[in-house]
Amino acid sequence: MATPVVTKTAWKLQEIVAHASNVSSLVLGKASGRLLATGGDDCRVNLWSINKPNCIMSLTGHTSPVESVRLNTPEELIVAGSQSGSIRVWDLEAAKILRTLMGHKANICSLDFHPYGEFVASGSQDTNIKLWDIRRKGCVFRYRGHSQAVRCLRFSPDGKWLASAADDHTVKLWDLTAGKMMSEFPGHTGPVNVVEFHPNEYLLASGSSDRTIRFWDLEKFQVVSCIEGEPGPVRSILFNPDGCCLYSGCQDSLRVYGWEPERCFDVVLVHWGKVADLAICNNQLIGVAFSQSNVSSYVVDLTRVTRTGTVARDPVQDSRPPTQQPPHPSAPLRRIYERPSTACSKPQRWGARGLGGHWGVQEDDRDERESRAEIQNAEDYNEIFQPKNSISRTPPRRSEPFPAPPEDDMATAKEAAKPSPATDAQFPVPNICPGGAGTLEVLSRPPVVTSTPAPKAEPAIFPATRNEPIGLKASDFLPAVKIPQQAELVDEDAMSQIRKGHDTMCVVLTSRHKNLDTVRGVWTTGDIKTSVDSAVAINDLSVVVDLLNIVNQKASLWKLDLCTTVLPQIEKLLQSKYESYVQTGCTSLKLILQRFLPLITDILAAPPSVGVDISREERLHKCRLCYKQLKSISSLVKSKSGLSGRHGSAFRELHLLMASLD
């Protein structure tokens, strides 16, 4: 009798290079679990089919990094919010832009589609929540109440409520019909990153950076239970479709929770790092994570995961389909959502026409010119988005589960866990797609592919990444490893090495804090010019950058005499190896060129005045000084305008603005 093959419970499916620059946001299509959308610092939104290496479609139009993306329930529309506060909506089947929505004053941190109506909710760094009618291209309502950035928005399954989570440690519930807040749920002691409604009952779950998950009763508006002791900040949670349990994507693991009473049913080791989104399809949980420009996808076999009770099932023999799952031990304790019968079974199709007529008639010409949907892979696009007939689904609901790779014995697992330059062991796995490597041990290195051309070689700079301090690497603080085979470090050695630099780092930070306090003391007097002079006199570019980032936000603060002080500092910033310094320098220079270059050239070209005019002579002297400094900077800008990527684009724009200096 043949021995049954033991397969893995969790494994890595694929890793791709999703953008030419850092990935800043991503989302999975919840209906199919097969569609992935990524937003990047390259201002693009890219569409992918899970476990396929090539980009299906690339959506352009945003002019700043894409901070948030969301797909609607039928996965026919996608909305993306940018760092500048603009929101764009695309129709994926028609491959065209539908709407550009403007109104927020800061980063878009969260988005969600209404489950039945033609509405989108957006939450921003400006603390406001806005409800948009896509048909009329307008803001229907603005909800105010949070005091810090709104990190997550979710509509209730019946479409009547909107839940919001924010950095101010609160969760709020809004009544869409009444246009006001129904209830506020305090209790978290850190920023709340995510909220999710139970699929059936009046229950809400929230996850926070305080490492807790709280469950809220939406009839009594009180806490049901609180799960503590998460290994890190809670960023991704998802209810099982039948509502029997809640999945939490933790650091390198998946945890399965119940809430009445609070308990952990199961913990599955998945080496996915900081997972960003979760979806369920074919009794498999799909998790995606991103790091810099790479996106990785992982699969967990839910037939091998305990979701009710306390006893884990046999990992080999128990492969029951979801319909045979043990029933929930108790009947629902709360009220059930009442969904619209017409909208629930037949989601409305957004095609060439909306309720107001042709989309094309209402389109803004500027959006048509600046926003495009570039189909990168026609075969995958036609398979996923193009309807074959009037009753087809897009993407198709029926998809095969991903085949699980076989489990390895302990000896092989230990061998694979050791760092070695030798080629990883290969195992014959039938029907396994490329990149089907396990998470507990690496079977084969997944191919890293990209649909975008590799950028040109540029001078080494420190990117302004959000997950580590600029210019600092953890490896710099650890003992040097001489022999690759002995790469594993003892915790005590690593900690002692880190402590050696602790005092030095404290001195550096204390000094910077003192410098900023000095500048702040001058700033409170209202004399901007003297504040900038004091920052320059300190001879610390980091202080200058901090100050310019404030001044850049209000153009009215800029005066001609301020330009004479700032321009030499801008020249230093543009040559810096730190990306954030270069960005600040470009922003300040663009402001000066737009506001003062026409004035400078007009004053220098004017005929000399008759008699003595001291104020005019002073202004003429400042203009000559600024002109000389701008001429010096123009050669630097010209030399960098050939760079690729975001920097090259910024320098080319500056070069055009400085054309009158040549």
Short mmCIF file of C-alpha atoms in Angstrom, two decimals, residues 100-471:
data_model
loop_
_atom_site.label_atom_id
_atom_site.label_comp_id
_atom_site.label_asym_id
_atom_site.label_seq_id
_atom_site.Cartn_x
_atom_site.Cartn_y
_atom_site.Cartn_z
CA THR A 100 -10.32 61.82 -10.25
CA LEU A 101 -11.42 63.00 -6.80
CA MET A 102 -9.72 65.97 -5.17
CA GLY A 103 -10.31 67.41 -1.71
CA HIS A 104 -7.98 65.93 0.90
CA LYS A 105 -5.05 68.08 2.00
CA ALA A 106 -2.62 65.28 2.93
CA ASN A 107 -1.75 61.61 2.34
CA ILE A 108 -4.57 59.18 1.60
CA CYS A 109 -4.10 56.49 4.27
CA SER A 110 -7.20 54.33 3.74
CA LEU A 111 -9.92 53.58 1.17
CA ASP A 112 -12.95 51.32 0.85
CA PHE A 113 -15.73 50.70 -1.68
CA HIS A 114 -19.35 50.62 -0.57
CA PRO A 115 -20.56 46.99 -0.94
CA TYR A 116 -23.62 47.91 -3.05
CA GLY A 117 -23.75 51.60 -3.94
CA GLU A 118 -21.49 53.68 -6.18
CA PHE A 119 -19.56 55.22 -3.30
CA VAL A 120 -15.98 55.32 -2.04
CA ALA A 121 -14.82 56.29 1.46
CA SER A 122 -11.39 57.82 2.01
CA GLY A 123 -9.39 58.52 5.17
CA SER A 124 -6.43 60.87 5.25
CA GLN A 125 -3.52 62.19 7.23
CA ASP A 126 -5.56 65.40 7.49
CA THR A 127 -7.84 63.48 9.97
CA ASN A 128 -10.92 63.79 7.72
CA ILE A 129 -13.08 61.00 6.32
CA LYS A 130 -14.87 61.70 3.05
CA LEU A 131 -17.64 59.83 1.26
CA TRP A 132 -17.54 60.22 -2.53
CA ASP A 133 -20.22 59.61 -5.15
CA ILE A 134 -18.27 58.30 -8.15
CA ARG A 135 -21.17 58.95 -10.55
CA ARG A 136 -21.24 62.67 -9.76
CA LYS A 137 -17.52 63.07 -9.08
CA GLY A 138 -18.20 64.80 -5.80
CA CYS A 139 -17.86 64.56 -2.04
CA VAL A 140 -21.21 63.56 -0.51
CA PHE A 141 -20.25 63.97 3.12
CA ARG A 142 -17.28 64.72 5.35
CA TYR A 143 -16.96 63.04 8.74
CA ARG A 144 -14.91 64.82 11.39
CA GLY A 145 -13.98 63.41 14.77
CA HIS A 146 -10.55 61.85 14.64
CA SER A 147 -7.58 63.91 15.82
CA GLN A 148 -4.88 61.99 13.93
CA ALA A 149 -4.43 60.07 10.67
CA VAL A 150 -7.25 57.67 9.69
CA ARG A 151 -5.51 54.34 9.01
CA CYS A 152 -8.39 52.02 8.05
CA LEU A 153 -11.98 52.29 6.78
CA ARG A 154 -14.53 49.48 6.38
CA PHE A 155 -18.18 49.54 5.33
CA SER A 156 -20.52 47.17 7.16
CA PRO A 157 -21.81 44.17 5.15
CA ASP A 158 -25.24 45.79 4.85
CA GLY A 159 -23.71 49.09 3.67
CA LYS A 160 -25.35 51.21 6.41
CA TRP A 161 -22.34 51.90 8.62
CA LEU A 162 -18.72 52.90 8.23
CA ALA A 163 -16.04 51.95 10.78
CA SER A 164 -12.83 53.98 11.05
CA ALA A 165 -9.54 53.33 12.86
CA ALA A 166 -6.98 56.04 13.54
CA ASP A 167 -3.65 56.89 15.11
CA ASP A 168 -5.52 58.63 17.95
CA HIS A 169 -6.10 55.15 19.54
CA THR A 170 -9.83 55.12 18.79
CA VAL A 171 -12.32 53.26 16.62
CA LYS A 172 -15.42 55.15 15.50
CA LEU A 173 -18.67 53.94 13.94
CA TRP A 174 -20.51 56.28 11.55
CA ASP A 175 -24.14 56.12 10.42
CA LEU A 176 -24.14 56.86 6.67
CA THR A 177 -27.84 57.70 6.51
CA ALA A 178 -27.79 60.14 9.44
CA GLY A 179 -24.34 61.45 8.54
CA LYS A 180 -23.07 61.37 12.11
CA MET A 181 -21.04 59.28 14.53
CA MET A 182 -22.98 56.47 16.21
CA SER A 183 -20.38 55.40 18.74
CA GLU A 184 -16.74 55.69 19.71
CA PHE A 185 -14.79 52.68 20.99
CA PRO A 186 -11.89 53.69 23.27
CA GLY A 187 -9.63 51.14 24.91
CA HIS A 188 -6.62 50.72 22.66
CA THR A 189 -3.42 52.28 23.99
CA GLY A 190 -1.72 52.64 20.62
CA PRO A 191 -2.57 53.57 17.01
CA VAL A 192 -5.36 51.39 15.59
CA ASN A 193 -4.21 49.94 12.25
CA VAL A 194 -7.12 47.80 11.05
CA VAL A 195 -10.85 47.13 11.58
CA GLU A 196 -13.02 44.34 10.16
CA PHE A 197 -16.76 43.63 10.38
CA HIS A 198 -17.98 40.11 11.14
CA PRO A 199 -19.51 38.75 7.89
CA ASN A 200 -22.88 38.04 9.54
CA GLU A 201 -23.21 39.25 13.13
CA TYR A 202 -23.17 42.75 14.61
CA LEU A 203 -19.54 42.39 15.68
CA LEU A 204 -16.46 44.47 14.89
CA ALA A 205 -12.78 43.53 15.38
CA SER A 206 -9.93 46.03 15.66
CA GLY A 207 -6.16 45.51 15.68
CA SER A 208 -3.68 47.97 17.13
CA SER A 209 0.00 48.73 17.54
CA ASP A 210 -0.54 48.06 21.27
CA ARG A 211 -0.42 44.35 20.27
CA THR A 212 -4.06 43.66 21.08
CA ILE A 213 -7.16 42.68 19.13
CA ARG A 214 -10.47 43.91 20.53
CA PHE A 215 -13.95 42.69 19.65
CA TRP A 216 -16.88 45.15 19.89
CA ASP A 217 -20.60 44.40 20.19
CA LEU A 218 -22.44 46.69 17.72
CA GLU A 219 -25.80 46.39 19.49
CA LYS A 220 -24.63 47.23 23.01
CA PHE A 221 -21.63 49.29 21.80
CA GLN A 222 -19.27 47.73 24.30
CA VAL A 223 -16.20 45.51 24.25
CA VAL A 224 -16.85 41.76 24.01
CA SER A 225 -13.31 40.54 24.63
CA CYS A 226 -9.68 41.51 24.19
CA ILE A 227 -6.85 39.30 22.95
CA GLU A 228 -3.48 40.35 24.31
CA GLY A 229 0.06 39.15 23.80
CA GLU A 230 0.36 39.45 20.03
CA PRO A 231 4.05 39.19 19.00
CA GLY A 232 3.97 42.63 17.36
CA PRO A 233 1.68 45.41 16.08
CA VAL A 234 -1.54 44.03 14.55
CA ARG A 235 -1.78 45.07 10.88
CA SER A 236 -3.85 42.38 9.11
CA ILE A 237 -6.95 40.56 10.36
CA LEU A 238 -9.66 38.65 8.49
CA PHE A 239 -12.80 36.80 9.57
CA ASN A 240 -13.40 33.33 8.18
CA PRO A 241 -16.20 33.52 5.55
CA ASP A 242 -18.61 31.63 7.83
CA GLY A 243 -17.63 33.81 10.81
CA CYS A 244 -16.39 30.96 13.01
CA CYS A 245 -12.99 32.53 13.78
CA LEU A 246 -10.64 35.45 13.13
CA TYR A 247 -7.25 35.16 11.42
CA SER A 248 -4.44 37.49 12.46
CA GLY A 249 -1.38 37.91 10.26
CA CYS A 250 1.41 38.27 12.83
CA GLN A 251 5.15 38.57 12.40
CA ASP A 252 6.13 35.27 10.68
CA SER A 253 2.97 33.45 11.83
CA LEU A 254 -0.79 33.10 11.37
CA ARG A 255 -2.92 32.98 14.52
CA VAL A 256 -6.52 31.78 14.70
CA TYR A 257 -8.73 33.30 17.41
CA GLY A 258 -12.17 32.95 18.95
CA TRP A 259 -13.75 35.74 20.98
CA GLU A 260 -16.45 34.33 23.27
CA PRO A 261 -14.48 33.51 25.29
CA GLU A 262 -11.21 34.87 23.88
CA ARG A 263 -8.90 31.98 22.95
CA CYS A 264 -6.31 30.95 20.38
CA PHE A 265 -7.32 27.91 18.34
CA ASP A 266 -4.09 27.49 16.37
CA VAL A 267 -0.74 29.06 15.45
CA VAL A 268 0.82 28.35 12.04
CA LEU A 269 4.44 29.26 11.34
CA VAL A 270 4.67 31.25 8.07
CA HIS A 271 7.88 33.11 7.31
CA TRP A 272 6.16 36.05 5.62
CA GLY A 273 7.62 38.83 7.77
CA LYS A 274 5.15 41.71 8.08
CA VAL A 275 2.14 40.49 6.11
CA ALA A 276 0.18 43.35 4.53
CA ASP A 277 -3.11 41.73 3.42
CA LEU A 278 -5.04 38.46 3.63
CA ALA A 279 -7.70 36.74 1.48
CA ILE A 280 -9.40 33.33 1.47
CA CYS A 281 -10.13 31.20 -1.61
CA ASN A 282 -10.68 27.45 -2.08
CA ASN A 283 -10.14 26.83 1.63
CA GLN A 284 -6.68 28.39 1.35
CA LEU A 285 -5.56 31.62 2.99
CA ILE A 286 -3.43 33.85 0.75
CA GLY A 287 -1.09 36.33 2.43
CA VAL A 288 1.03 39.00 0.73
CA ALA A 289 3.93 41.01 2.10
CA PHE A 290 6.22 43.64 0.60
CA SER A 291 9.75 44.86 1.22
CA GLN A 292 11.24 47.68 -0.84
CA SER A 293 10.33 46.85 -4.49
CA ASN A 294 9.57 43.14 -3.89
CA VAL A 295 6.20 41.51 -3.16
CA SER A 296 5.94 37.96 -1.82
CA SER A 297 2.85 35.74 -1.67
CA TYR A 298 2.21 32.84 0.72
CA VAL A 299 -0.42 30.11 1.09
CA VAL A 300 -1.82 28.45 4.22
CA ASP A 301 -3.92 25.28 3.84
CA LEU A 302 -6.94 25.97 6.06
CA THR A 303 -8.00 22.31 6.05
CA ARG A 304 -4.94 21.73 8.24
CA VAL A 305 -5.73 24.58 10.62
CA THR A 306 -7.87 24.29 13.76
CA ARG A 307 -10.67 26.86 13.54
CA THR A 308 -13.04 25.75 16.32
CA GLY A 309 -12.74 23.88 19.59
CA THR A 310 -9.39 23.22 21.22
CA VAL A 311 -7.99 20.05 19.61
CA ALA A 312 -5.90 20.33 16.44
CA ARG A 313 -6.82 17.91 13.65
CA ASP A 314 -4.54 15.38 12.00
CA PRO A 315 -2.38 17.18 9.41
CA VAL A 316 -2.44 14.31 6.86
CA GLN A 317 -5.77 12.53 6.96
CA ASP A 318 -8.11 15.43 7.58
CA SER A 319 -8.71 17.14 4.25
CA ARG A 320 -12.41 17.87 4.51
CA PRO A 321 -13.85 20.62 2.31
CA PRO A 322 -15.14 23.77 3.99
CA THR A 323 -18.76 22.56 3.84
CA GLN A 324 -17.83 19.75 6.23
CA GLN A 325 -16.23 22.00 8.83
CA PRO A 326 -17.52 21.40 12.38
CA PRO A 327 -20.39 23.75 13.10
CA HIS A 328 -19.88 26.69 15.39
CA PRO A 329 -20.39 25.47 18.96
CA SER A 330 -23.10 28.02 19.67
CA ALA A 331 -25.77 29.89 17.75
CA PRO A 332 -25.16 33.54 16.85
CA LEU A 333 -25.42 35.71 19.94
CA ARG A 334 -26.00 38.93 18.05
CA ARG A 335 -28.25 40.36 15.43
CA ILE A 336 -27.65 39.41 11.78
CA TYR A 337 -27.08 41.97 9.01
CA GLU A 338 -29.98 42.56 6.63
CA ARG A 339 -28.53 42.90 3.15
CA PRO A 340 -30.35 44.34 0.11
CA SER A 341 -31.64 41.27 -1.75
CA THR A 342 -31.21 42.76 -5.23
CA ALA A 343 -27.73 44.15 -4.79
CA CYS A 344 -26.27 41.23 -2.89
CA SER A 345 -26.91 38.56 -5.49
CA LYS A 346 -26.22 40.71 -8.51
CA PRO A 347 -23.56 43.36 -8.03
CA GLN A 348 -24.07 46.24 -10.44
CA ARG A 349 -21.84 46.24 -13.48
CA TRP A 350 -19.92 49.42 -14.17
CA GLY A 351 -19.47 49.54 -17.89
CA ALA A 352 -19.50 52.24 -20.50
CA ARG A 353 -22.60 53.79 -18.93
CA GLY A 354 -23.41 54.92 -15.41
CA LEU A 355 -26.66 56.29 -14.04
CA GLY A 356 -25.79 59.67 -15.43
CA GLY A 357 -25.17 58.47 -19.00
CA HIS A 358 -21.85 57.91 -20.77
CA TRP A 359 -18.79 58.01 -18.56
CA GLY A 360 -16.91 59.55 -21.45
CA VAL A 361 -19.21 62.57 -21.49
CA GLN A 362 -18.48 63.28 -17.83
CA GLU A 363 -14.75 62.62 -18.07
CA ASP A 364 -12.40 65.45 -17.34
CA ASP A 365 -10.14 66.02 -20.35
CA ARG A 366 -7.11 66.44 -18.15
CA ASP A 367 -7.67 63.02 -16.56
CA GLU A 368 -7.95 61.44 -20.01
CA ARG A 369 -4.59 62.90 -20.99
CA GLU A 370 -2.70 62.17 -17.78
CA SER A 371 -4.21 58.84 -16.66
CA ARG A 372 -3.74 55.66 -18.64
CA ALA A 373 -4.34 51.94 -18.19
CA GLU A 374 -1.47 50.18 -19.94
CA ILE A 375 -2.22 46.50 -20.62
CA GLN A 376 1.11 44.74 -20.14
CA ASN A 377 -0.06 41.15 -20.63
CA ALA A 378 -3.00 40.83 -23.03
CA GLU A 379 -3.50 37.09 -22.48
CA ASP A 380 -3.83 37.35 -18.69
CA TYR A 381 -5.90 40.55 -19.02
CA ASN A 382 -8.44 38.88 -21.35
CA GLU A 383 -8.62 35.84 -19.09
CA ILE A 384 -9.31 37.85 -15.94
CA PHE A 385 -11.15 41.03 -16.90
CA GLN A 386 -12.86 40.53 -20.28
CA PRO A 387 -16.35 39.00 -19.88
CA LYS A 388 -16.97 36.06 -22.21
CA ASN A 389 -20.77 36.43 -22.11
CA SER A 390 -23.47 38.28 -20.29
CA ILE A 391 -23.44 36.06 -17.19
CA SER A 392 -19.70 35.47 -16.80
CA ARG A 393 -17.85 36.45 -13.62
CA THR A 394 -14.72 38.61 -13.61
CA PRO A 395 -12.42 37.26 -12.37
CA PRO A 396 -13.97 33.75 -12.41
CA ARG A 397 -15.00 32.53 -8.98
CA ARG A 398 -14.04 28.94 -9.72
CA SER A 399 -10.30 28.57 -9.56
CA GLU A 400 -8.18 25.60 -8.61
CA PRO A 401 -6.43 25.66 -5.23
CA PHE A 402 -2.67 26.02 -5.27
CA PRO A 403 -1.00 22.58 -4.98
CA ALA A 404 0.90 22.12 -1.73
CA PRO A 405 4.55 21.02 -1.90
CA PRO A 406 5.47 17.88 0.05
CA GLU A 407 6.74 18.15 3.60
CA ASP A 408 10.42 17.40 4.12
CA ASP A 409 11.89 15.21 6.82
CA MET A 410 13.64 16.81 9.77
CA ALA A 411 17.15 16.13 8.48
CA THR A 412 16.49 17.88 5.20
CA ALA A 413 14.79 20.74 7.01
CA LYS A 414 17.81 21.28 9.25
CA GLU A 415 20.16 21.12 6.28
CA ALA A 416 18.12 23.65 4.34
CA ALA A 417 18.01 25.99 7.32
CA LYS A 418 21.80 26.35 7.35
CA PRO A 419 23.19 29.26 5.30
CA SER A 420 25.32 27.81 2.56
CA PRO A 421 26.57 29.04 -0.82
CA ALA A 422 25.73 25.66 -2.32
CA THR A 423 22.63 25.23 -4.47
CA ASP A 424 19.48 24.46 -2.50
CA ALA A 425 18.15 20.91 -2.70
CA GLN A 426 15.57 20.31 -5.41
CA PHE A 427 12.56 18.01 -4.93
CA PRO A 428 10.41 16.59 -7.73
CA VAL A 429 7.01 18.17 -7.16
CA PRO A 430 4.36 17.53 -9.86
CA ASN A 431 2.36 20.53 -11.11
CA ILE A 432 4.16 23.02 -8.87
CA CYS A 433 4.46 26.46 -10.37
CA PRO A 434 7.74 28.43 -10.27
CA GLY A 435 8.45 29.88 -6.89
CA GLY A 436 6.60 27.19 -4.94
CA ALA A 437 9.18 27.19 -2.18
CA GLY A 438 8.31 26.30 1.38
CA THR A 439 8.36 28.77 4.21
CA LEU A 440 9.80 26.51 6.87
CA GLU A 441 12.74 25.68 4.63
CA VAL A 442 13.76 26.80 1.17
CA LEU A 443 13.35 24.16 -1.55
CA SER A 444 14.34 26.35 -4.47
CA ARG A 445 14.96 30.05 -4.89
CA PRO A 446 11.88 31.64 -6.50
CA PRO A 447 12.48 33.59 -9.69
CA VAL A 448 12.35 37.36 -9.26
CA VAL A 449 10.73 38.91 -12.30
CA THR A 450 9.51 42.35 -13.23
CA SER A 451 7.38 43.92 -15.92
CA THR A 452 9.23 47.23 -15.72
CA PRO A 453 12.67 47.89 -17.16
CA ALA A 454 15.55 48.06 -14.71
CA PRO A 455 16.54 51.65 -13.92
CA LYS A 456 19.84 53.04 -15.09
CA ALA A 457 22.81 52.93 -12.74
CA GLU A 458 22.75 55.97 -10.50
CA PRO A 459 25.11 57.33 -7.86
CA ALA A 460 24.69 55.51 -4.56
CA ILE A 461 22.18 57.31 -2.32
CA PHE A 462 20.39 56.36 0.86
CA PRO A 463 16.70 55.89 0.00
CA ALA A 464 14.11 57.50 2.26
CA THR A 465 12.70 54.14 3.37
CA ARG A 466 10.14 54.02 6.17
CA ASN A 467 11.22 50.77 7.82
CA GLU A 468 14.73 51.72 8.91
CA PRO A 469 16.63 54.88 9.92
CA ILE A 470 18.26 56.71 7.02
CA GLY A 471 21.95 55.90 6.77
#
